[in-house]
Short mmCIF file of C-alpha atoms (C1' of nucleotides) in Angstrom, two decimals:
data_model
loop_
_atom_site.label_atom_id
_atom_site.label_comp_id
_atom_site.label_asym_id
_atom_site.label_seq_id
_atom_site.Cartn_x
_atom_site.Cartn_y
_atom_site.Cartn_z
CA MET A 547 102.91 13.80 23.94
CA PRO A 548 101.40 16.73 25.76
CA GLU A 549 100.00 19.06 23.12
CA LEU A 550 96.80 21.07 23.39
CA PRO A 551 94.39 18.12 23.58
CA ASP A 552 96.47 16.32 26.19
CA VAL A 553 96.78 19.42 28.35
CA GLN A 554 93.05 20.05 28.03
CA VAL A 555 92.43 16.53 29.31
CA PHE A 556 94.80 17.20 32.24
CA LYS A 557 92.86 20.38 32.96
CA GLU A 558 89.54 18.57 33.04
CA TYR A 559 91.10 15.86 35.15
CA ILE A 560 92.23 18.37 37.76
CA ASP A 561 88.82 20.05 37.66
CA ALA A 562 87.20 16.71 38.39
CA THR A 563 89.57 15.50 41.08
CA SER A 564 91.42 18.28 42.83
CA LEU A 565 89.63 21.62 43.09
CA HIS A 566 88.62 23.03 46.47
CA ARG A 567 90.62 20.55 48.47
CA ARG A 568 92.99 21.85 51.08
CA ILE A 569 96.62 21.15 50.34
CA LYS A 570 98.14 19.73 53.50
CA ALA A 571 101.65 19.89 52.07
CA ALA A 572 103.38 20.36 48.73
CA HIS A 573 106.40 18.22 47.97
CA VAL A 574 108.87 19.40 45.34
CA SER A 575 111.34 16.86 44.07
CA ALA A 576 113.04 18.26 41.00
CA SER A 577 114.41 21.75 41.34
CA GLY A 578 115.55 21.71 37.71
CA LEU A 579 111.98 22.14 36.55
CA LEU A 580 111.36 25.25 38.61
CA ARG A 581 111.18 28.54 36.72
CA GLY A 582 111.62 31.73 38.66
CA VAL A 583 110.54 30.21 41.94
CA SER A 584 112.29 28.33 44.71
CA ALA A 585 111.07 25.04 46.14
CA GLN A 586 110.65 26.82 49.45
CA THR A 587 108.41 29.51 47.98
CA LEU A 588 106.39 26.95 46.08
CA ARG A 589 105.80 24.91 49.23
CA ASN A 590 104.81 28.02 51.15
CA ARG A 591 102.44 29.34 48.54
CA LEU A 592 100.70 25.99 48.05
CA GLY A 593 100.64 24.59 51.56
CA GLY A 594 97.39 25.27 53.45
CA HIS A 595 95.62 26.58 50.34
CA GLU A 596 93.11 25.24 47.83
CA LEU A 597 93.14 25.06 44.04
CA ALA A 598 90.35 27.34 42.90
CA ARG A 599 90.19 26.92 39.13
CA THR A 600 92.18 26.07 36.06
CA ARG A 601 92.99 27.73 32.80
CA ARG A 602 94.84 26.50 29.72
CA HIS A 603 96.65 28.42 27.03
CA GLY A 604 98.33 26.35 24.35
CA LYS A 605 100.36 23.70 26.11
CA HIS A 606 100.50 25.61 29.40
CA LEU A 607 98.20 24.77 32.29
CA PHE A 608 97.52 27.34 34.99
CA VAL A 609 95.97 26.43 38.31
CA ARG A 610 94.78 29.25 40.52
CA ILE A 611 95.84 28.98 44.12
CA ASP A 612 92.97 30.34 46.16
CA GLY A 613 93.74 33.93 47.11
CA GLY A 614 97.20 33.73 45.56
CA PRO A 615 99.11 33.34 42.31
CA TRP A 616 98.64 30.76 39.58
CA LEU A 617 100.67 27.58 39.50
CA ARG A 618 101.98 27.15 35.98
CA LEU A 619 102.64 23.65 34.66
CA HIS A 620 104.25 22.80 31.35
CA PHE A 621 104.58 19.14 30.47
CA GLY A 622 107.45 19.05 28.03
CA MET A 623 107.58 15.76 26.19
CA THR A 624 106.67 13.34 28.92
CA GLY A 625 104.69 15.04 31.67
CA ASP A 626 101.23 14.34 33.04
CA VAL A 627 99.15 14.62 36.18
CA VAL A 628 97.65 11.76 38.09
CA HIS A 629 95.57 11.46 41.22
CA VAL A 630 97.17 9.77 44.19
CA GLY A 631 94.85 7.55 46.17
CA ARG A 632 94.57 8.02 49.92
CA GLY A 633 97.35 6.35 51.80
CA GLU A 634 99.33 5.77 48.61
CA ASP A 635 102.77 7.13 47.81
CA ALA A 636 103.18 9.43 44.84
CA PRO A 637 104.18 7.41 41.76
CA GLU A 638 107.60 7.24 40.21
CA HIS A 639 108.94 10.39 38.50
CA THR A 640 106.64 12.65 40.49
CA ARG A 641 108.18 16.13 40.49
CA LEU A 642 105.46 17.96 42.41
CA HIS A 643 103.09 16.28 44.80
CA LEU A 644 100.15 18.14 46.29
CA GLU A 645 99.08 16.20 49.31
CA PHE A 646 95.45 16.61 50.36
CA ALA A 647 93.90 15.40 53.60
CA ARG A 648 92.87 12.30 51.67
CA GLY A 649 94.81 11.49 48.54
CA GLY A 650 96.71 13.94 46.39
CA LEU A 651 97.68 15.14 42.96
CA ALA A 652 101.00 14.26 41.35
CA TYR A 653 102.70 16.09 38.49
CA ARG A 654 104.99 13.53 36.89
CA ASN A 655 107.72 14.12 34.38
CA PRO A 656 110.17 11.27 33.74
CA ARG A 657 112.44 13.25 31.45
CA LYS A 658 112.29 16.47 33.43
CA LEU A 659 111.74 18.46 30.27
CA GLY A 660 108.91 20.47 31.75
CA GLN A 661 108.41 23.64 33.72
CA ILE A 662 106.86 24.56 37.05
CA GLY A 663 106.35 28.19 37.96
CA LEU A 664 104.16 30.74 39.68
CA VAL A 665 102.59 33.63 37.80
CA GLU A 666 100.59 36.54 39.17
CA ASP A 667 98.86 37.35 35.92
CA VAL A 668 98.22 34.75 33.22
CA ASP A 669 97.57 37.23 30.41
CA GLU A 670 100.78 38.99 31.24
CA PHE A 671 102.65 35.70 31.11
CA ILE A 672 101.18 34.93 27.68
CA GLU A 673 102.21 38.31 26.40
CA GLU A 674 105.69 38.32 27.87
CA ASN A 675 106.44 34.86 26.60
CA ASP A 676 105.24 35.66 23.13
CA LEU A 677 102.53 33.02 22.93
CA GLY A 678 100.12 33.33 20.04
CA PRO A 679 96.36 32.85 20.38
CA ASP A 680 95.26 29.47 21.65
CA ALA A 681 94.28 27.19 18.78
CA LEU A 682 90.81 26.58 20.23
CA SER A 683 90.06 30.08 21.47
CA GLY A 684 87.45 32.21 19.77
CA GLU A 685 90.20 34.75 19.34
CA LEU A 686 91.59 32.67 16.51
CA ASP A 687 88.75 33.11 14.01
CA LEU A 688 89.27 32.39 10.33
CA GLU A 689 90.38 35.88 9.46
CA THR A 690 92.94 36.06 12.23
CA PHE A 691 94.12 32.58 11.34
CA ARG A 692 94.69 33.55 7.72
CA ASP A 693 96.58 36.65 8.74
CA VAL A 694 98.92 34.99 11.20
CA VAL A 695 99.63 31.95 9.03
CA ARG A 696 100.32 34.06 5.97
CA GLY A 697 102.85 36.09 7.87
CA HIS A 698 105.29 33.20 7.54
CA HIS A 699 106.92 31.69 4.56
CA GLY A 700 108.37 28.47 5.89
CA ALA A 701 106.71 25.06 5.72
CA VAL A 702 103.11 25.23 6.87
CA LYS A 703 103.81 22.44 9.35
CA SER A 704 106.51 24.51 11.05
CA THR A 705 104.18 27.49 11.13
CA LEU A 706 101.43 25.47 12.80
CA MET A 707 103.91 24.33 15.42
CA ASN A 708 105.28 27.80 16.08
CA GLN A 709 103.86 28.73 19.49
CA ALA A 710 104.23 32.42 18.75
CA VAL A 711 101.88 32.00 15.79
CA ILE A 712 99.35 29.57 17.27
CA ALA A 713 99.61 28.13 20.77
CA GLY A 714 98.94 24.46 21.34
CA ILE A 715 99.89 22.44 18.27
CA GLY A 716 102.90 20.11 18.43
CA ASN A 717 104.44 17.57 16.12
CA VAL A 718 101.74 14.91 16.28
CA TYR A 719 98.69 17.13 15.86
CA ALA A 720 100.37 19.21 13.17
CA ASP A 721 100.58 16.02 11.10
CA GLU A 722 97.03 15.09 12.04
CA VAL A 723 95.55 18.45 11.08
CA LEU A 724 97.41 18.60 7.76
CA PHE A 725 96.29 15.07 6.97
CA ALA A 726 92.67 15.93 7.71
CA ALA A 727 92.88 19.01 5.48
CA GLY A 728 94.72 17.18 2.69
CA ILE A 729 97.60 19.65 2.73
CA HIS A 730 101.25 18.76 2.17
CA PRO A 731 103.33 19.51 5.28
CA GLU A 732 105.95 21.36 3.27
CA ALA A 733 103.53 23.69 1.52
CA GLN A 734 104.66 27.29 1.98
CA ALA A 735 102.46 29.00 4.55
CA ASN A 736 102.27 32.37 2.82
CA ARG A 737 101.31 30.84 -0.51
CA LEU A 738 98.22 29.00 0.70
CA ARG A 739 94.99 30.07 -0.95
CA ASP A 740 92.09 31.49 1.03
CA GLU A 741 90.08 28.36 0.46
CA THR A 742 92.93 26.11 1.57
CA LEU A 743 93.41 28.16 4.72
CA GLY A 744 89.70 27.74 5.36
CA ASP A 745 90.08 23.97 5.09
CA LEU A 746 93.06 24.09 7.41
CA HIS A 747 91.31 26.24 10.01
CA ARG A 748 88.26 24.00 10.04
CA ALA A 749 90.37 20.85 10.24
CA MET A 750 92.43 22.26 13.10
CA ILE A 751 89.39 22.98 15.25
CA ARG A 752 87.63 19.73 14.41
CA ILE A 753 90.67 17.53 15.02
CA LEU A 754 91.65 19.15 18.31
CA LYS A 755 88.10 18.99 19.66
CA ARG A 756 87.67 15.42 18.54
CA ALA A 757 90.93 14.40 20.22
CA VAL A 758 89.78 15.94 23.48
CA ALA A 759 86.42 14.19 23.19
CA ALA A 760 88.31 10.91 22.76
CA ARG A 761 90.30 11.76 25.89
CA VAL A 762 93.36 11.58 23.61
CA ASP A 763 93.03 7.82 23.66
CA PRO A 764 93.98 6.50 20.19
CA ASP A 765 91.53 3.63 20.66
CA ARG A 766 88.66 6.08 20.98
CA MET A 767 89.60 8.25 18.04
CA PRO A 768 87.83 7.96 14.69
CA SER A 769 89.35 5.40 12.37
CA SER A 770 90.03 8.23 9.94
CA PHE A 771 92.71 9.63 12.26
CA LEU A 772 96.34 9.41 11.28
CA LEU A 773 97.59 9.06 14.83
CA PRO A 774 97.13 5.29 15.26
CA HIS A 775 99.02 4.76 11.99
CA ARG A 776 101.82 7.15 12.82
CA GLU A 777 104.66 4.66 12.90
CA GLU A 778 107.27 3.23 10.58
CA GLY A 779 105.43 1.13 7.98
CA GLY A 780 102.03 2.62 8.82
CA THR A 781 99.39 2.99 6.12
CA CYS A 782 97.03 5.80 5.19
CA PRO A 783 93.58 5.20 6.75
CA ARG A 784 92.01 6.80 3.69
CA CYS A 785 93.71 5.07 0.75
CA GLY A 786 95.74 2.31 2.36
CA ARG A 787 99.06 3.41 0.92
CA ARG A 788 102.23 3.33 2.88
CA LEU A 789 102.73 6.66 4.66
CA THR A 790 105.72 8.79 3.73
CA VAL A 791 108.12 9.46 6.58
CA SER A 792 110.34 12.52 6.35
CA ARG A 793 111.73 15.38 8.39
CA VAL A 794 110.22 18.82 8.30
CA GLY A 795 111.79 21.49 10.45
CA GLY A 796 113.91 18.78 12.03
CA ARG A 797 110.88 16.84 13.23
CA ALA A 798 109.66 13.39 12.23
CA THR A 799 106.78 13.88 9.78
CA TYR A 800 104.18 11.44 8.48
CA HIS A 801 101.99 12.17 5.50
CA CYS A 802 100.21 10.46 2.64
CA SER A 803 101.71 11.29 -0.75
CA ARG A 804 98.40 10.62 -2.46
CA ASP A 805 95.95 12.40 -0.18
CA GLN A 806 98.13 15.36 0.76
CA GLN A 807 99.20 16.86 -2.53
CA LYS A 808 97.58 20.21 -2.00
CA LYS A 809 100.51 22.57 -2.05
CA HIS A 810 98.71 25.90 -2.02
"C1'" DA B 147 127.42 -2.26 25.83
"C1'" DG B 148 126.68 1.40 22.99
"C1'" DC B 149 124.12 4.22 20.18
"C1'" DA B 150 120.22 6.42 18.13
"C1'" DC B 151 115.66 7.44 18.72
"C1'" DT B 152 111.66 10.21 20.99
"C1'" DG B 153 105.59 13.89 21.39
"C1'" DT B 154 109.09 19.78 24.55
"C1'" DT B 155 111.32 24.53 24.43
"C1'" DG B 156 115.07 27.79 23.91
"C1'" DG B 157 119.51 29.47 22.45
"C1'" DA B 158 123.34 29.97 19.23
"C1'" DT B 159 124.58 30.23 14.51
"C1'" DA B 160 124.44 31.03 9.59
"C1'" DA C 320 112.34 35.07 8.98
"C1'" DT C 321 114.01 30.39 8.78
"C1'" DA C 322 116.77 26.17 9.09
"C1'" DT C 323 120.00 23.53 11.56
"C1'" DC C 324 122.30 21.99 15.49
"C1'" DC C 325 122.66 21.59 20.33
"C1'" DA C 326 121.26 21.21 25.20
"C1'" DA C 327 118.32 19.98 28.96
"C1'" DC C 328 116.96 14.64 30.51
"C1'" DA C 329 115.47 9.80 30.82
"C1'" DG C 330 113.47 5.73 28.82
"C1'" DT C 331 113.33 2.48 25.10
"C1'" DG C 332 114.72 -0.33 21.29
"C1'" DC C 333 118.07 -2.21 18.09
#
DNA sequence: AGCACTGTTGGATA
DNA sequence: ATATCCAACAGTGC
């Protein structure tokens, strides 16, 4: 689940619930998620400090520890963050629990396919880990978008999902963006026309922003979105036809064979 | 009960 | 550069 819009919602959630509160103690309960940091170090760096601000790049969330490094959270397929009410225990599958004087913040991850780390310099992390520009950053203007997308000649869907090309888009929103732009998921990235890339760029920004505005709740998304229909037997919200289910780049793919014929 | 499926990334392989 | 397969892991559904 956690792609750019989801992580943005987590970011805003932390901003609203957890900044500038002293961490009484940090509890780490899944060492397998830790990247380049021990549970001991994590506890020491978090305990007694406050979260100062947050930053997101692609699907990574960074939380600045006041006067110290950034806590880096990646959510994998099943992670999220949730506030813990005062006096309550952290919920099931909590892997990192920041306990405040009253209440706390829990990072949950049932499948443990996420990452927890500490980074001194976020920009350095982005560079070293070969992350492309964030899909919603001003850095990714139309011209840059055209250049980076055209540098690849696989399926456009795979290109959109390649974090080294664009950071933030995963399987679900790749389908959503291509549906909005009327582009076939298997169209070759480097053969897309200027105009088509313009459609794609516009759709990407609009869809991601709209999903964030809907708090990634399918019930609050426009009825034109593919997401609520993205299931076996689902129908196209535009023409009512049965959606085509296939695999592109090894990932489950939903598209409408009538409304997504644009190949280039 | 057993098996295949799933929104993530990363590595090996061809 | 790209596609495929696998692994990490746990929950769910058939």
